[in-house]
Short mmCIF file of C-alpha atoms in Angstrom, two decimals:
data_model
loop_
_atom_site.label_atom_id
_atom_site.label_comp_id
_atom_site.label_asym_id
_atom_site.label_seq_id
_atom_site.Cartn_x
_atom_site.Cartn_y
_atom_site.Cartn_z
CA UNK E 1 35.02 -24.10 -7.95
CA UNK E 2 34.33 -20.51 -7.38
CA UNK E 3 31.81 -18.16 -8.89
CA UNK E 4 32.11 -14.52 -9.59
CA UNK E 5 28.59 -12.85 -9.87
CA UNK E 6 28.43 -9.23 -10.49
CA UNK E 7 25.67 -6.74 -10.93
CA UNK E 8 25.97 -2.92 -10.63
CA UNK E 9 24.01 0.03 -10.90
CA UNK E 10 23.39 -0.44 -14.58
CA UNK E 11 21.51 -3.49 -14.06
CA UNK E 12 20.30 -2.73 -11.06
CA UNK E 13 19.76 1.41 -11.19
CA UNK E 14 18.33 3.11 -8.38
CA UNK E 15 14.30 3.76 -8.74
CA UNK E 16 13.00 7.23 -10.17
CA UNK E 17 10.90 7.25 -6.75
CA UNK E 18 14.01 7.31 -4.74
CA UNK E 19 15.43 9.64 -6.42
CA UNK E 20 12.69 12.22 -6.10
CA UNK E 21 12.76 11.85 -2.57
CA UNK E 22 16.24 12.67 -2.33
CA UNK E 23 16.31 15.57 -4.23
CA UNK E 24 13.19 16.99 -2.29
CA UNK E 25 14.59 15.82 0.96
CA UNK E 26 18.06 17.85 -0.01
CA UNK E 27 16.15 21.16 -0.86
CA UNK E 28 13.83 20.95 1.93
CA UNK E 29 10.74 21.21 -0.28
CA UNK E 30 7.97 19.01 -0.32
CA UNK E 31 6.76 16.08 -2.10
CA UNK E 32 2.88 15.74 -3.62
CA UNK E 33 1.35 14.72 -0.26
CA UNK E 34 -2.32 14.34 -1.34
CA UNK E 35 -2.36 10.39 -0.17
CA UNK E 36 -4.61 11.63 2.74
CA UNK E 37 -7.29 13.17 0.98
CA UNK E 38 -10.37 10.82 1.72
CA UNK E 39 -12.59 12.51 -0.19
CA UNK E 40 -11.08 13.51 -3.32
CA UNK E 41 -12.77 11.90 -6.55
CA UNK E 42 -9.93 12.73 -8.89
CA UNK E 43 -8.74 10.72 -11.16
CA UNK E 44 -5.40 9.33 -10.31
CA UNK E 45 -2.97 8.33 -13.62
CA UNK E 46 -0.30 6.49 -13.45
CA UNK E 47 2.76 8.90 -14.07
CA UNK E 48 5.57 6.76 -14.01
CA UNK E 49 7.49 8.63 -17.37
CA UNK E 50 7.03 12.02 -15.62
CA UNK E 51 8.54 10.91 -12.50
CA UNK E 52 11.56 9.05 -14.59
CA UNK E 53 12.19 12.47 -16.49
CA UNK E 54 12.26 14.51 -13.43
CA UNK E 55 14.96 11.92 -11.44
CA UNK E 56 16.78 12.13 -14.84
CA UNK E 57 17.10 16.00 -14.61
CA UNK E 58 18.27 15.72 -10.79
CA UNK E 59 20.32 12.85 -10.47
CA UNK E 60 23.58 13.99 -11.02
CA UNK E 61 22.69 17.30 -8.20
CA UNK E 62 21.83 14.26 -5.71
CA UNK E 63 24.64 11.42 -6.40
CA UNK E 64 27.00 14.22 -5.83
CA UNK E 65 25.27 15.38 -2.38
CA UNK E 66 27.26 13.54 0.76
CA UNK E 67 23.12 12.81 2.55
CA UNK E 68 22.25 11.43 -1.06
CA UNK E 69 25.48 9.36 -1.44
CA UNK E 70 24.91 7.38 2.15
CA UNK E 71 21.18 7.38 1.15
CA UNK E 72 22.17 5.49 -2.11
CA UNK E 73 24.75 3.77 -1.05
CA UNK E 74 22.60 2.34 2.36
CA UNK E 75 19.82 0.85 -0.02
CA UNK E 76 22.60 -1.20 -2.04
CA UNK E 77 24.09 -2.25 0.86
CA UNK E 78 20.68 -3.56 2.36
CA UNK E 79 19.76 -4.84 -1.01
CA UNK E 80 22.67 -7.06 -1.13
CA UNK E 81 21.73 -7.58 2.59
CA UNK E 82 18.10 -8.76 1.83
CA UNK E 83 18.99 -10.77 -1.07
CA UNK E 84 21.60 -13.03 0.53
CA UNK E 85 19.80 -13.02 4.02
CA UNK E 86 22.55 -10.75 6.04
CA UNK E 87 20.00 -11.17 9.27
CA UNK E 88 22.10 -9.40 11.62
CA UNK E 89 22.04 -6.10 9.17
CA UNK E 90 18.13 -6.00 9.25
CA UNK E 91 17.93 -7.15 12.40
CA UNK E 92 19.35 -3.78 13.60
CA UNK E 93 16.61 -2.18 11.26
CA UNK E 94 13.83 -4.08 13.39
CA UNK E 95 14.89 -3.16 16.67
CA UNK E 96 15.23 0.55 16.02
CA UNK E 97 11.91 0.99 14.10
CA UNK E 98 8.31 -0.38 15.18
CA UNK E 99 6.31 -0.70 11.54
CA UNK E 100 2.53 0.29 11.82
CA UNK E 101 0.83 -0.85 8.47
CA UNK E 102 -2.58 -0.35 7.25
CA UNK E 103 -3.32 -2.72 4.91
CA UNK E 104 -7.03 -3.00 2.51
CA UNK E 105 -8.32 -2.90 -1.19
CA UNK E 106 -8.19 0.39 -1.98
CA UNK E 107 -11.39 2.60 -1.30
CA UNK E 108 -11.29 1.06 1.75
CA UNK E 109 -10.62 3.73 4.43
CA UNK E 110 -6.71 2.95 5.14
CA UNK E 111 -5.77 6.67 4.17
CA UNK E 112 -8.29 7.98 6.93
CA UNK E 113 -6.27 5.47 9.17
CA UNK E 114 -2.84 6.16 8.26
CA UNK E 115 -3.04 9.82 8.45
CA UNK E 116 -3.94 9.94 11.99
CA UNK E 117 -1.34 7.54 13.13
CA UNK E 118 1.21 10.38 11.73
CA UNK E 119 -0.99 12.96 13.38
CA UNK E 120 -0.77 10.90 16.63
CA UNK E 121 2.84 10.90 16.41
CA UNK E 122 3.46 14.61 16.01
CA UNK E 123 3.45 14.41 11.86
CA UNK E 124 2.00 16.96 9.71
CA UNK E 125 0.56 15.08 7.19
CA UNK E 126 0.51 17.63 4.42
CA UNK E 127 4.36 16.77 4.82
CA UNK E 128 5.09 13.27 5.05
CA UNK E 129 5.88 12.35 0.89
CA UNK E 130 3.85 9.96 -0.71
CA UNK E 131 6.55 7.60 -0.67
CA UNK E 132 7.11 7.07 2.45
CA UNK E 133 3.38 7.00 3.52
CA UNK E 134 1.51 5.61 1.04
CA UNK E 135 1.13 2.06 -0.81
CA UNK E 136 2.60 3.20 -4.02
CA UNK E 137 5.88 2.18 -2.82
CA UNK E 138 7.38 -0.51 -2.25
CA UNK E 139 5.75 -1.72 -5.90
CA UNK E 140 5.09 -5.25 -4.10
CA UNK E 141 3.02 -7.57 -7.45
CA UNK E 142 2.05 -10.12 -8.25
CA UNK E 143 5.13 -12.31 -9.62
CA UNK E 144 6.29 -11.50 -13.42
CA UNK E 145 9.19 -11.95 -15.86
CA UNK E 146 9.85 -9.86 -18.53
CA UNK E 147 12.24 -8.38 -20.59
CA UNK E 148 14.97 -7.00 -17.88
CA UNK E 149 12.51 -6.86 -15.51
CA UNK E 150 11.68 -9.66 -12.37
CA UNK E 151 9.59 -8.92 -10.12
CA UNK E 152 11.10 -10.65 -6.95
CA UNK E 153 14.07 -8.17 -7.88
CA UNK E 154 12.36 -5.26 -8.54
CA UNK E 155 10.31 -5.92 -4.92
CA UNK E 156 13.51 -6.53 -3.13
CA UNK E 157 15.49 -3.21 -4.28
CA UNK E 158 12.25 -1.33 -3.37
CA UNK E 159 12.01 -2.43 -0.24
CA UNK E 160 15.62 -2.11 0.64
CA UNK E 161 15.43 1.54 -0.87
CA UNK E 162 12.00 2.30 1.47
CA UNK E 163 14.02 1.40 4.26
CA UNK E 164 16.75 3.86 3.61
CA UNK E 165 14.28 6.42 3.07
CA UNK E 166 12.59 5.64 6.45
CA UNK E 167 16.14 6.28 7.49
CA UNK E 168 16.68 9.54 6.50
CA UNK E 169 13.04 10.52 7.02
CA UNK E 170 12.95 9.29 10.50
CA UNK E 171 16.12 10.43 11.57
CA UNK E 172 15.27 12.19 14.67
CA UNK E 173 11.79 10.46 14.72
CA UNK E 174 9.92 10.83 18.29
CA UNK E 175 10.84 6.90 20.43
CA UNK E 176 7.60 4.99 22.09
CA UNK E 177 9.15 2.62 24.24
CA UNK E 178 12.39 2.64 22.54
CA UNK E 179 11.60 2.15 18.94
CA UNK E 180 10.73 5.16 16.77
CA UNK E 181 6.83 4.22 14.98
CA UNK E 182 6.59 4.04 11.23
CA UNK E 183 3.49 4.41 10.13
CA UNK E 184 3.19 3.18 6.55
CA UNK E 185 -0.26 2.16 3.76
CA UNK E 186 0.18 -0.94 2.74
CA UNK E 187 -1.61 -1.80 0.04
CA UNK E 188 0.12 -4.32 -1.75
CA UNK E 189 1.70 -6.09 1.41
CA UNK E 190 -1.19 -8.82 0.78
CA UNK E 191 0.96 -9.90 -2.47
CA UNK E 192 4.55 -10.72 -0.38
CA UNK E 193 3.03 -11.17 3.26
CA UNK E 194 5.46 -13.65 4.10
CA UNK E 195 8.37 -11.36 2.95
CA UNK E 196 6.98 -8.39 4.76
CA UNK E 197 6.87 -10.15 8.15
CA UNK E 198 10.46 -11.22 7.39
CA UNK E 199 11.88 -8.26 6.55
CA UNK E 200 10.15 -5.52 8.84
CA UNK E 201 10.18 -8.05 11.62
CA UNK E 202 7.87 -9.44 14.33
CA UNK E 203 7.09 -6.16 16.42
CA UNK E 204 5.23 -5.04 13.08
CA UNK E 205 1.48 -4.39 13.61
CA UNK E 206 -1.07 -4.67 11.09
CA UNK E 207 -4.20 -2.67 10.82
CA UNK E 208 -6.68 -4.46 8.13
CA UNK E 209 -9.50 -2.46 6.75
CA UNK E 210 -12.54 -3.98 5.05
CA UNK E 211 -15.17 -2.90 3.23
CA UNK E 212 -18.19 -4.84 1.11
CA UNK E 213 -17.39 -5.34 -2.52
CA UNK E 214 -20.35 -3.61 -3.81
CA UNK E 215 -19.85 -0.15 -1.93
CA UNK E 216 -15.73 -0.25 -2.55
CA UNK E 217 -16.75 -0.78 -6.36
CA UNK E 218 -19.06 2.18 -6.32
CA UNK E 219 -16.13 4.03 -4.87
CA UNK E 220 -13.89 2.83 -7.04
CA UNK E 221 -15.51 3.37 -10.14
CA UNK E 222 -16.19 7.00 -8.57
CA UNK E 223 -12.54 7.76 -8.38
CA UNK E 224 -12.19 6.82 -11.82
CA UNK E 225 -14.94 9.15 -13.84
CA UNK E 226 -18.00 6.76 -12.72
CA UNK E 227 -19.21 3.57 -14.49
CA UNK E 228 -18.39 3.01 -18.24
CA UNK E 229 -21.60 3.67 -20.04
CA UNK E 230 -21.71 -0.16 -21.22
CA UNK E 231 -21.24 -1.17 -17.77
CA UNK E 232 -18.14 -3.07 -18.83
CA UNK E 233 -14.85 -3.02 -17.39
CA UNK E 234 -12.27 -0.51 -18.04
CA UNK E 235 -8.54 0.74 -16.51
CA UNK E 236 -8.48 4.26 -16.29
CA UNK E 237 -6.48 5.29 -13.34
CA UNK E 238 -4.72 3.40 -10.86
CA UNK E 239 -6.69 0.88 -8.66
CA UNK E 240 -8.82 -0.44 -11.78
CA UNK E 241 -4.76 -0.67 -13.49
CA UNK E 242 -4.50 -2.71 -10.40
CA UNK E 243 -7.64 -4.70 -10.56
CA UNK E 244 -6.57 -5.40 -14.63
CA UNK E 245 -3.13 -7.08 -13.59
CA UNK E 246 -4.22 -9.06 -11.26
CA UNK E 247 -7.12 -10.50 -13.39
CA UNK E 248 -4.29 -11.47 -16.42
CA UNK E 249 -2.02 -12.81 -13.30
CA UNK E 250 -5.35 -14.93 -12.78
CA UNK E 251 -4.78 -16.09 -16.42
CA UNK E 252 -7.09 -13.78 -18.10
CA UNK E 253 -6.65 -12.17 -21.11
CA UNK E 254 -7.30 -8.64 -21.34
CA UNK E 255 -9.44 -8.32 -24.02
CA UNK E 256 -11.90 -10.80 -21.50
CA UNK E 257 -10.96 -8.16 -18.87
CA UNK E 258 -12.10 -5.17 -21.18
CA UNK E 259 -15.05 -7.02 -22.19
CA UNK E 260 -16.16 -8.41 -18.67
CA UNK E 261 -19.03 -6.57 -16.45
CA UNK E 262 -17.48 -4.29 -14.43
CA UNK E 263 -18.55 -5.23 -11.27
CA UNK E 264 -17.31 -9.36 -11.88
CA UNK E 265 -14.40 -7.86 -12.67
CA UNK E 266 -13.96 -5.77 -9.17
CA UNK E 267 -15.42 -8.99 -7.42
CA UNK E 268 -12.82 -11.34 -8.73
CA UNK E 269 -9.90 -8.94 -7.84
CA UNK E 270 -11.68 -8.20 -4.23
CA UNK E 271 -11.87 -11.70 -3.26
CA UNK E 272 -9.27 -12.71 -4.40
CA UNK E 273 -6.97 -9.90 -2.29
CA UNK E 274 -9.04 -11.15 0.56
CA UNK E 275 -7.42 -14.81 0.07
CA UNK E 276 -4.47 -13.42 -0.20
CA UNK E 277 -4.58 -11.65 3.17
CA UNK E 278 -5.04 -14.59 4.79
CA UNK E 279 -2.89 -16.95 2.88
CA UNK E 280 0.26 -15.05 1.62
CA UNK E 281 2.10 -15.34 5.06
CA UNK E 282 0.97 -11.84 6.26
CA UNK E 283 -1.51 -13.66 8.91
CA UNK E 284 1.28 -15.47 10.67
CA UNK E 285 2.10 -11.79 12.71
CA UNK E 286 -0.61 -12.12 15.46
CA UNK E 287 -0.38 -8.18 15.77
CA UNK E 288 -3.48 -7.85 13.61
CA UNK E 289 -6.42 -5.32 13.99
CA UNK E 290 -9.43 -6.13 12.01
CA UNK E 291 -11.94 -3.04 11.42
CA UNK E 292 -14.92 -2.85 9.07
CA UNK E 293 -15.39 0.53 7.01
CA UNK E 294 -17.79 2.27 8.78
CA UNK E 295 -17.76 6.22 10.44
CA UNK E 296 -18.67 4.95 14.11
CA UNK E 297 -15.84 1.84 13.81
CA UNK E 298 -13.05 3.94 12.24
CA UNK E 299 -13.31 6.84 14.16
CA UNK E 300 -12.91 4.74 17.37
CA UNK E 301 -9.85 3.08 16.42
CA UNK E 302 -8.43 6.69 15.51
CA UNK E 303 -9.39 7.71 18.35
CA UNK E 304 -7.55 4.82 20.08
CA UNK E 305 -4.32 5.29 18.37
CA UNK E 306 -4.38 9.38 19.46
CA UNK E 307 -4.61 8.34 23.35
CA UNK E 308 -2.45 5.39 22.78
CA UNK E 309 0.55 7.66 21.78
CA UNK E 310 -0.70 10.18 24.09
CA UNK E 311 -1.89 12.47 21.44
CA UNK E 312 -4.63 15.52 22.37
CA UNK E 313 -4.87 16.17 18.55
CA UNK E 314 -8.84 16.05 17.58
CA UNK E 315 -9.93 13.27 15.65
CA UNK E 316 -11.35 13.82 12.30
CA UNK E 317 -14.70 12.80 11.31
CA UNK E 318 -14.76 10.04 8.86
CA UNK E 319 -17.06 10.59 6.14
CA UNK E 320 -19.19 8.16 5.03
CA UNK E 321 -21.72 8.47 2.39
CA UNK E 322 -24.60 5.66 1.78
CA UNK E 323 -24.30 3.74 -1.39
CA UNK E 324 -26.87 0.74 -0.05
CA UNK E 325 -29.14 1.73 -2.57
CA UNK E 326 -27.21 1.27 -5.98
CA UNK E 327 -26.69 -1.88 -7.63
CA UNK E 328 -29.04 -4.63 -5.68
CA UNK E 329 -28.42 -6.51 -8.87
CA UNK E 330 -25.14 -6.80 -7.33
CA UNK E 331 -25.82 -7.83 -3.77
CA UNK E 332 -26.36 -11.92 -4.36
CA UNK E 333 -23.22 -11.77 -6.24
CA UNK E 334 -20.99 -9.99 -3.06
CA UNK E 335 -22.45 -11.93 -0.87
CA UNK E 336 -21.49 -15.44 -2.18
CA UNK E 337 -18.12 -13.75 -2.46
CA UNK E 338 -17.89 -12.74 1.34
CA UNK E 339 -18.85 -16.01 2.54
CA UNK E 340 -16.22 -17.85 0.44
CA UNK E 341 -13.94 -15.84 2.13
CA UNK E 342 -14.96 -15.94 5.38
CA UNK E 343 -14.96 -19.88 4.94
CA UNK E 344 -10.97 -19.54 3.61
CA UNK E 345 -10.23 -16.60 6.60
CA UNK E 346 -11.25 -19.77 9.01
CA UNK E 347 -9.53 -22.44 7.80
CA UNK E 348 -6.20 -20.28 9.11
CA UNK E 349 -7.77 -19.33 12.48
CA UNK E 350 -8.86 -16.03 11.38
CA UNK E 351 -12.25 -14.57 12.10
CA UNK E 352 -13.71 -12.60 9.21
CA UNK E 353 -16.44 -9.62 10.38
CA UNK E 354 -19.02 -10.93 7.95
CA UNK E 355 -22.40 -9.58 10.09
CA UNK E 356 -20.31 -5.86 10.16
CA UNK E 357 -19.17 -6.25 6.44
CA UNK E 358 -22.69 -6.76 5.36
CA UNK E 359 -23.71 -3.41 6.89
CA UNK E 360 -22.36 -2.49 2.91
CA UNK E 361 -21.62 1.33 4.17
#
């Protein structure tokens, strides 16, 4: 018996962020490239109907551009590619590229990170798009079904898309012996490890940042207006959208979420990522670099990566401002929490930094 399955670009159209990049990419103008500003405390909204509306008003100028035709037509191509398990097409994809990823809750100095790996490679980070260096994109979740919408799907075409962008971003990108280096934030890798490792292949290198939970919640409720003024939990931007899904994917229901103390709330999704790190199938890559936030720590490892790829560029100073002081109702709590994970980082052979974690900077 055979079996006829088709899906086209209706079902499956091409994403808004793709799109974007495209268009940009055609006109030679730059994307919003403010993914490596450490210090900003802006708010950050989600702006997902903006970004649809502007791909809308473009789309027809790119599909009819030959560079956003192959562009298009390469992500289906590895889409269908990734979803049946073509090996030998993204096989050729691993052996051209070398994948640096810097992966960490957010707040967690990753952006510090991944902006000097471009700088060590000769990138101007004020124009390398979002997309292609920050961990907005792929949209790698936590697994859901919904109305024409499943998640596994949605993280596949994303990830076949990225790598056509790399592509065309990195078309005449610098070689280090013989595979051109693509830095990318990672973010949500933690989510899909095991896919990640499968699909950007074993010469991929992982940088992990950590922080302690009670400092990256300070920061986190900083970038997001400061702490509600019931101390109870709230999404307004972002990371603390983040923080919300994960909690229902946990089996919460939201109005618990809204009505939990903000700083369980953080904990819960912080360990919980933590776990994940170690037991999604991201930890089977050996090529893992653990560092724990802190100016003296992350400023060597930049400063390793700039002689490593024989860079003379300067090394930024990584700012770090002390937050030991707030919240010591906190401290018993994220403490617990980092020994639990330490305990789970061991039973796969990994060695968590509690004594540097605990530092709290």
């Amino acid at each position: 018996m055979g079996v006829e399955i088709k899906l086209t670009d209706k079902e499956l159209p091409i994403s808004p962020a793709m799109i974007e990049f495209l268009d940009h990419h055609i006109e030679g103008r730059p994307l919003d490239t403010t993914w490596h500003d450490q210090l900003s405390e802006t708010l950050v909204p989600t702006e997902a109907e903006k970004q649809v509306q502007y791909a809308q008003s473009v789309a027809d100028k790119v599909l009819q551009h030959p560079l956003g035709q192959q562009a298009i037509y390469r992500a289906y191509d590895l889409l269908a590619a990734i979803a049946i398990g073509s090996l030998q097409k993204l096989k050729a994809i691993q052996e051209r590229y070398r994948f640096i990823c810097v992966v960490g809750c957010p707040r967690h100095g990753g952006s510090y990170l991944t902006k000097h790996l471009f700088l060590a490679l000769g990138y101007d980070p004020g124009r390398v798009p979002n997309v292609i260096a920050h961990d907005g994109f792929p949209n790698l979740t936590p697994f859901a079904l919904d109305d024409r919408y499943n998640a596994h799907t949605a993280m596949t075409q994303h990830m076949a898309e990225y790598l056509a962008m790399v592509e065309v971003f990195y078309g005449k990108g610098r070689t280090v012996d013989g595979y051109v280096i693509v830095p990318k934030k990672a973010t949500k890798a933690v989510y899909h490890g095991a896919f990640l490792n499968a699909i950007l292949g074993p010469k991929t290198e992982y940088l992990i940042t950590l922080r302690h939970p009670v400092a990256a919640c300070v920061s986190t409720y900083e970038k997001s207006t400061g702490l509600t003024l019931d101390g109870r939990f709230d999404a307004r931007g972002n990371i603390e959208e983040w923080v919300k899904r994960d909690l229902r994917w946990f089996g919460m229901d939201e109005g618990d979420i809204l009505r939990s103390d903000y700083f369980d709330a953080y904990l819960r999704y912080w360990e919980h990522y933590h776990y994940n790190l170690a037991l999604s199938g991201l930890a089977a890559n050996k090529n893992w670099t653990v560092v724990a936030y802190g100016r003296e720590r992350l400023m060597k490892l930049a400063a390793d990566i700039h002689r490593r790829f024989g860079s003379s560029a300067a090394v930024e100073e990584f700012k770090v401002f002390d937050k030991r002081a707030r919240h010591p109702e906190w401290t018993a709590k994220a403490t617990a929490a980092i020994a639990r994970v330490a305990q789970v980082w061991k039973t796969v052979g990994l060695a968590f930094p509690v004594d540097e974690v605990l530092e709290a900077w």
